[in-house]
Tab-separated table of C-alpha atoms and ligand atoms in Angstrom:
chain	number	residue	atom	x	y	z
A	263	MET	CA	-31.818	-4.706	52.687
A	264	LEU	CA	-29.107	-1.742	52.520
A	265	SER	CA	-30.466	1.745	51.822
A	266	ALA	CA	-28.474	3.534	48.902
A	267	GLN	CA	-26.673	5.706	51.691
A	268	GLU	CA	-25.609	2.401	53.734
A	269	ARG	CA	-24.273	0.699	50.667
A	270	LYS	CA	-22.356	3.431	49.698
A	271	GLU	CA	-20.820	3.988	53.460
A	272	LEU	CA	-19.945	0.147	53.408
A	273	LYS	CA	-18.429	0.208	50.055
A	274	LEU	CA	-16.283	3.385	51.111
A	275	PHE	CA	-15.408	1.506	54.052
A	276	ALA	CA	-14.113	-1.519	52.316
A	277	ALA	CA	-12.136	0.548	49.780
A	278	ASP	CA	-10.527	2.251	52.813
A	279	ILE	CA	-9.744	-1.081	54.282
A	280	ARG	CA	-8.006	-2.144	51.063
A	281	ILE	CA	-6.201	1.125	50.790
A	282	GLN	CA	-4.861	0.617	54.361
A	283	CYS	CA	-4.054	-3.027	53.883
A	284	MET	CA	-1.630	-1.680	50.922
A	285	GLU	CA	-0.063	0.779	53.317
A	286	GLU	CA	0.524	-1.770	55.739
A	287	PHE	CA	2.159	-4.224	53.374
A	288	ARG	CA	4.100	-1.446	51.622
A	289	SER	CA	5.548	-0.512	55.132
A	290	ILE	CA	7.219	-3.879	55.207
A	291	GLY	CA	7.574	-4.619	51.524
A	292	ALA	CA	5.568	-7.793	51.161
A	293	GLY	CA	2.542	-9.408	52.784
A	294	HIS	CA	-0.635	-11.807	52.617
A	295	VAL	CA	-2.437	-9.589	49.993
A	296	GLY	CA	-4.625	-12.371	48.495
A	297	GLY	CA	-6.437	-13.438	51.460
A	298	SER	CA	-6.574	-10.002	53.082
A	299	MET	CA	-7.849	-8.120	50.282
A	300	SER	CA	-10.427	-11.005	49.544
A	301	MET	CA	-12.219	-10.345	52.908
A	302	ALA	CA	-12.284	-6.586	53.032
A	303	ASP	CA	-15.854	-6.404	52.143
A	304	LEU	CA	-16.771	-8.877	54.834
A	305	MET	CA	-14.673	-6.836	57.414
A	306	ALA	CA	-16.549	-3.551	56.257
A	307	CYS	CA	-20.044	-5.283	56.604
A	308	LEU	CA	-19.166	-6.718	60.152
A	309	TYR	CA	-17.462	-3.647	61.520
A	310	GLY	CA	-19.402	-1.291	59.648
A	311	ARG	CA	-23.028	-2.670	60.275
A	312	ILE	CA	-23.281	-6.089	61.623
A	313	MET	CA	-21.101	-6.320	64.835
A	314	LYS	CA	-21.797	-4.859	68.477
A	315	VAL	CA	-18.410	-3.713	69.467
A	316	ASP	CA	-16.963	-0.413	71.151
A	317	SER	CA	-13.665	0.777	70.252
A	318	ARG	CA	-13.616	2.376	73.768
A	319	HIS	CA	-14.388	-0.871	75.491
A	320	PRO	CA	-12.931	-3.464	73.313
A	321	ARG	CA	-13.370	-6.177	76.160
A	322	MET	CA	-17.009	-5.286	76.861
A	323	GLU	CA	-18.372	-8.445	78.207
A	324	ASP	CA	-21.625	-8.651	75.905
A	325	ARG	CA	-19.884	-7.625	72.621
A	326	ASP	CA	-19.911	-9.880	69.618
A	327	ARG	CA	-16.910	-11.997	69.253
A	328	ILE	CA	-14.876	-12.505	66.117
A	329	VAL	CA	-12.167	-15.090	65.353
A	330	VAL	CA	-10.372	-14.706	62.244
A	331	SER	CA	-9.042	-18.109	61.915
A	332	LYS	CA	-7.182	-17.547	58.780
A	333	GLY	CA	-5.205	-15.483	60.942
A	334	HIS	CA	-2.696	-14.498	58.262
A	335	ALA	CA	-5.383	-12.063	57.050
A	336	GLY	CA	-4.864	-9.895	60.081
A	337	PRO	CA	-4.055	-6.923	58.098
A	338	ALA	CA	-7.626	-6.599	56.816
A	339	MET	CA	-8.950	-6.941	60.549
A	340	TYR	CA	-6.105	-4.285	61.584
A	341	ALA	CA	-7.267	-1.893	58.907
A	342	ALA	CA	-10.921	-2.132	59.970
A	343	LEU	CA	-10.090	-1.833	63.680
A	344	ALA	CA	-7.798	1.182	63.194
A	345	LEU	CA	-10.372	2.793	60.862
A	346	LYS	CA	-13.107	2.136	63.611
A	347	GLY	CA	-10.801	3.912	66.447
A	348	PHE	CA	-9.475	0.876	68.333
A	349	PHE	CA	-5.947	2.138	67.921
A	350	PRO	CA	-4.144	4.965	66.064
A	351	MET	CA	-4.036	4.730	62.225
A	352	ASP	CA	-0.234	5.202	62.361
A	353	GLU	CA	0.320	2.049	64.046
A	354	LEU	CA	-0.841	0.354	60.852
A	355	LYS	CA	2.748	1.002	59.650
A	356	THR	CA	4.266	-1.150	62.326
A	357	LEU	CA	3.054	-4.337	61.054
A	358	ASN	CA	4.986	-7.438	61.854
A	359	ARG	CA	7.755	-5.208	63.200
A	360	ILE	CA	9.591	-6.162	66.352
A	361	GLY	CA	7.555	-4.816	69.121
A	362	THR	CA	4.470	-4.296	67.253
A	363	ARG	CA	1.026	-4.773	68.450
A	364	LEU	CA	0.047	-5.829	64.985
A	365	PRO	CA	1.868	-9.162	64.275
A	366	SER	CA	1.255	-10.552	60.797
A	367	HIS	CA	-1.170	-13.143	62.386
A	368	THR	CA	-3.841	-12.122	65.042
A	369	ASP	CA	-3.037	-12.102	68.755
A	370	ARG	CA	-5.547	-11.625	71.468
A	371	ASN	CA	-2.977	-10.714	73.713
A	372	LYS	CA	-1.318	-7.710	71.515
A	373	THR	CA	-4.217	-6.158	69.439
A	374	PRO	CA	-7.130	-4.197	71.103
A	375	GLY	CA	-10.287	-5.774	69.284
A	376	VAL	CA	-8.959	-9.173	68.622
A	377	ASP	CA	-10.511	-11.858	70.674
A	378	MET	CA	-8.329	-14.779	69.628
A	379	THR	CA	-4.930	-15.549	68.699
A	380	THR	CA	-4.783	-17.367	65.226
A	381	GLY	CA	-2.629	-18.706	62.446
A	382	SER	CA	-2.570	-22.175	62.983
A	383	LEU	CA	-5.342	-23.112	60.510
A	384	GLY	CA	-8.350	-24.816	61.792
A	385	GLN	CA	-7.668	-24.064	65.454
A	386	GLY	CA	-9.516	-20.651	65.171
A	387	PHE	CA	-12.669	-22.557	64.619
A	388	SER	CA	-12.232	-24.713	67.766
A	389	SER	CA	-11.512	-21.751	69.706
A	390	GLY	CA	-14.436	-19.692	68.176
A	391	LEU	CA	-16.746	-22.547	69.085
A	392	GLY	CA	-15.316	-22.599	72.657
A	393	ILE	CA	-15.881	-18.884	73.034
A	394	ALA	CA	-19.371	-19.152	71.776
A	395	LEU	CA	-20.192	-21.886	74.231
A	396	GLY	CA	-18.898	-19.933	77.120
A	397	CYS	CA	-21.134	-16.972	75.976
A	398	LYS	CA	-24.108	-19.244	75.685
A	399	LEU	CA	-23.342	-20.699	79.239
A	400	LYS	CA	-23.222	-17.139	80.475
A	401	SER	CA	-26.555	-16.240	78.591
A	402	LEU	CA	-24.737	-13.314	76.734
A	403	ASP	CA	-27.001	-11.502	74.295
A	404	ASN	CA	-24.384	-11.694	71.472
A	405	TYR	CA	-22.929	-13.326	68.296
A	406	THR	CA	-19.685	-15.007	67.484
A	407	TYR	CA	-18.308	-14.688	64.101
A	408	ILE	CA	-15.706	-16.789	62.618
A	409	VAL	CA	-13.756	-16.622	59.318
A	410	LEU	CA	-12.539	-19.529	57.626
A	411	GLY	CA	-10.361	-19.913	54.557
A	412	ASP	CA	-11.516	-22.413	51.958
A	413	GLY	CA	-7.910	-24.092	51.820
A	414	GLU	CA	-8.257	-24.328	55.581
A	415	LEU	CA	-11.244	-26.496	55.327
A	416	ALA	CA	-8.844	-29.200	54.477
A	417	GLU	CA	-7.893	-29.221	58.209
A	418	GLY	CA	-9.412	-32.337	59.924
A	419	GLN	CA	-10.273	-29.958	62.856
A	420	VAL	CA	-12.826	-28.090	60.824
A	421	TRP	CA	-15.031	-31.339	60.563
A	422	GLU	CA	-14.628	-31.872	64.331
A	423	CYS	CA	-16.117	-28.442	64.732
A	424	ALA	CA	-18.727	-29.070	62.077
A	425	MET	CA	-19.939	-31.793	64.389
A	426	PHE	CA	-19.506	-29.937	67.598
A	427	ALA	CA	-21.428	-26.761	66.950
A	428	PRO	CA	-24.904	-28.483	66.128
A	429	ALA	CA	-24.392	-31.133	68.884
A	430	ASN	CA	-23.963	-28.237	71.407
A	431	HIS	CA	-26.898	-26.028	69.942
A	432	LEU	CA	-24.569	-23.224	69.217
A	433	ASP	CA	-27.178	-21.163	67.419
A	434	ARG	CA	-25.433	-17.975	67.818
A	435	VAL	CA	-22.341	-18.799	65.869
A	436	ILE	CA	-22.057	-17.395	62.321
A	437	VAL	CA	-19.174	-18.902	60.352
A	438	PHE	CA	-18.073	-17.314	57.039
A	439	VAL	CA	-15.849	-19.221	54.511
A	440	ASP	CA	-13.880	-16.837	52.333
A	441	LYS	CA	-14.008	-19.031	49.391
A	442	ASN	CA	-11.500	-17.205	47.201
A	443	GLY	CA	-10.551	-20.579	45.327
A	444	TYR	CA	-6.879	-20.378	46.077
A	445	GLN	CA	-4.753	-21.526	49.188
A	446	LEU	CA	-1.088	-20.927	49.804
A	447	ASP	CA	0.340	-22.354	46.535
A	448	GLY	CA	-2.566	-23.443	44.330
A	449	ALA	CA	-5.894	-23.716	43.450
A	450	THR	CA	-7.929	-25.183	46.379
A	451	ASP	CA	-10.055	-27.520	44.321
A	452	GLU	CA	-6.678	-28.971	42.732
A	453	ILE	CA	-5.013	-29.572	46.073
A	454	LEU	CA	-7.991	-31.020	47.846
A	455	PRO	CA	-11.606	-30.463	46.280
A	456	LEU	CA	-13.943	-29.589	48.753
A	457	GLY	CA	-17.286	-30.534	46.937
A	458	ASP	CA	-20.294	-28.903	47.990
A	459	VAL	CA	-19.514	-27.203	51.287
A	460	CYS	CA	-23.072	-25.995	51.866
A	461	GLU	CA	-24.553	-29.443	51.479
A	462	LYS	CA	-21.629	-30.909	53.687
A	463	PHE	CA	-22.385	-28.597	56.698
A	464	GLU	CA	-26.298	-28.849	56.047
A	465	SER	CA	-25.744	-32.625	56.478
A	466	PHE	CA	-23.991	-32.061	59.989
A	467	GLY	CA	-26.951	-29.949	61.168
A	468	TRP	CA	-25.809	-26.396	59.979
A	469	HIS	CA	-28.027	-23.708	58.439
A	470	ALA	CA	-25.680	-23.144	55.105
A	471	ILE	CA	-26.097	-20.147	52.676
A	472	ASP	CA	-23.980	-19.730	49.499
A	473	VAL	CA	-23.243	-16.133	48.582
A	474	ALA	CA	-22.728	-15.962	44.810
A	475	ASP	CA	-20.851	-12.701	45.122
A	476	GLY	CA	-18.976	-12.655	48.556
A	477	ASN	CA	-17.498	-9.146	47.707
A	478	SER	CA	-20.952	-7.586	47.513
A	479	VAL	CA	-21.859	-5.830	50.794
A	480	ASP	CA	-25.459	-6.155	49.867
A	481	GLU	CA	-25.111	-9.938	49.414
A	482	ILE	CA	-23.119	-10.258	52.660
A	483	CYS	CA	-25.593	-8.370	54.674
A	484	SER	CA	-28.545	-10.140	53.362
A	485	ALA	CA	-26.997	-13.482	54.068
A	486	VAL	CA	-26.389	-12.409	57.685
A	487	GLU	CA	-29.823	-11.223	58.010
A	488	ALA	CA	-31.256	-14.571	56.707
A	489	ALA	CA	-29.010	-16.532	59.116
A	490	LYS	CA	-30.104	-14.664	62.000
A	491	ALA	CA	-33.595	-15.454	61.174
A	492	ASP	CA	-32.937	-19.140	62.058
A	493	THR	CA	-32.759	-19.118	65.854
A	494	GLU	CA	-32.195	-23.140	66.047
A	495	ARG	CA	-28.838	-24.064	64.233
A	496	PRO	CA	-25.294	-22.670	63.891
A	497	LYS	CA	-24.761	-20.898	60.514
A	498	LEU	CA	-22.327	-21.157	57.788
A	499	ILE	CA	-22.028	-18.636	55.051
A	500	VAL	CA	-19.978	-19.569	51.954
A	501	LEU	CA	-18.611	-16.450	50.416
A	502	ASN	CA	-17.419	-16.633	46.929
A	503	THR	CA	-14.668	-14.184	46.429
A	504	VAL	CA	-11.777	-13.002	44.706
A	505	LYS	CA	-8.087	-13.236	46.128
A	506	GLY	CA	-6.343	-10.146	45.896
A	507	LEU	CA	-9.186	-8.103	44.819
A	508	GLY	CA	-8.291	-4.348	44.642
A	509	CYS	CA	-4.517	-4.976	44.029
A	510	PRO	CA	-3.998	-5.109	40.273
A	511	ALA	CA	-0.478	-6.566	40.620
A	512	ALA	CA	-1.855	-9.555	42.429
A	513	PHE	CA	-3.408	-10.595	38.980
A	514	ASP	CA	0.083	-10.456	37.133
A	515	PRO	CA	0.073	-13.741	35.009
A	516	GLU	CA	3.860	-13.877	35.879
A	517	LEU	CA	3.124	-13.966	39.618
A	518	PRO	CA	3.227	-17.590	40.863
A	519	THR	CA	0.870	-16.794	43.619
A	520	ASN	CA	-0.626	-13.623	45.431
A	521	HIS	CA	-1.081	-15.591	48.843
A	522	ASN	CA	2.078	-13.880	50.121
A	523	MET	CA	3.725	-11.279	47.641
A	524	GLU	CA	6.209	-8.449	47.292
A	525	VAL	CA	4.596	-5.176	47.656
A	526	SER	CA	7.006	-2.313	46.394
A	527	ASP	CA	5.937	1.258	46.396
A	528	ARG	CA	4.863	0.882	42.662
A	529	ILE	CA	2.575	-1.747	43.586
A	530	ALA	CA	0.993	-0.061	46.596
A	531	ASP	CA	0.782	3.282	44.540
A	532	GLU	CA	-1.092	1.418	41.751
A	533	ALA	CA	-3.523	-0.104	43.872
A	534	ILE	CA	-4.147	2.877	46.052
A	535	ALA	CA	-4.730	5.121	42.775
A	536	ALA	CA	-7.327	2.534	41.336
A	537	LEU	CA	-9.074	2.249	44.954
A	538	GLN	CA	-9.276	6.098	45.089
A	539	LEU	CA	-10.978	6.208	41.942
A	540	GLU	CA	-13.601	3.529	42.971
A	541	LYS	CA	-14.265	5.903	46.058
A	542	GLU	CA	-14.666	9.094	43.940
A	543	ALA	CA	-16.997	7.030	41.737
A	544	LEU	CA	-19.331	6.454	44.786
A	545	LEU	CA	-19.223	9.982	45.990
B	764	LIG	C1	-2.086	-25.939	60.248
B	764	LIG	C2	-1.316	-24.948	59.315
B	764	LIG	N1	-0.887	-25.644	58.205
B	764	LIG	C3	-0.425	-24.734	57.291
B	764	LIG	C4	-0.304	-23.640	57.354
B	764	LIG	C5	0.368	-22.612	56.423
B	764	LIG	N2	-0.447	-21.815	55.562
B	764	LIG	C6	-0.552	-20.705	55.960
B	764	LIG	S1	-1.926	-19.873	54.868
B	764	LIG	C7	-2.112	-21.362	54.054
B	764	LIG	C8	-3.233	-21.437	52.912
B	764	LIG	C9	-4.476	-21.025	53.481
B	764	LIG	O1	-5.526	-21.099	52.365
B	764	LIG	P1	-6.811	-20.424	52.677
B	764	LIG	O2	-7.541	-21.105	53.975
B	764	LIG	O3	-7.661	-20.784	51.326
B	764	LIG	O4	-6.573	-18.857	53.029
B	764	LIG	P2	-6.717	-17.555	52.109
B	764	LIG	O5	-6.576	-17.914	50.507
B	764	LIG	O6	-8.043	-17.153	52.154
B	764	LIG	O7	-5.717	-16.613	52.358
B	764	LIG	C10	-1.415	-22.366	54.514
B	764	LIG	C11	-1.284	-23.667	54.128
B	764	LIG	C12	-0.822	-22.915	58.455
B	764	LIG	N3	-0.763	-21.636	58.814
B	764	LIG	N4	-1.576	-23.659	59.555
């Protein structure tokens, strides 16, 4: 359970991640707002409390590994990494520009703190399990965290992974599904209904946990604690989140989708002002 101080710090961190995401998008005029903003609280919990990582030694051998398989949400990961000192804050404004270390989709060869190159949906899950298997074979004392989107679950590869992890006793794997209900151009359940994701993974041999409010730092941290208490099975945590949370323009009924949207100065300023108010209310 989080203390009041810990809760406040994680919420402030999440608000800062969202603010920096908006600055990144503003710098290039557009971006994957929806899926970056929906997982900002998860990034805050992982980098603010859960993960064993060191900005001075991003390749430390026994660090926890993280694969953001929904690689288009790289901007949220970059914001967390910059705020934690993995690279200078100024660099956030180079998002997706020629020569940048911050491409729109995460790249392990470019960005300090990024463990796997992703973007082709489904593949990060396989890579993450391969990393976890490697860590297990080396007897490293660490966890591998993998982040999937709910639309990503439509990839056939995901279900190969669902079989692979329990069969290989990957008990130090925690997979999050950022279940924000939407994918690129519509509602996930209209495009390919998922059914009961927890029940499906349980039937494959996973320990699955459904988190009602996946944007709550308390609920995210409690779910990870509960997951770690099971030392036998791989874990899946479904986070019911809101796509675009923190960017009012993402909810404009005229906007066909907030998956990848234009971000003007007006849109960025409006979001940042609201997020600053949210921070002030916490202080
Ligand atoms: C294999 C593959 N097919 C299609 C795409 C194009 N694509 C990029 S993001 C996206 C939707 C992803 O939806 P979801 O996983 O729910 O992500 P989120 O809503 O969290 O951003 C699609 C289809 C891709 N990146 N990879």
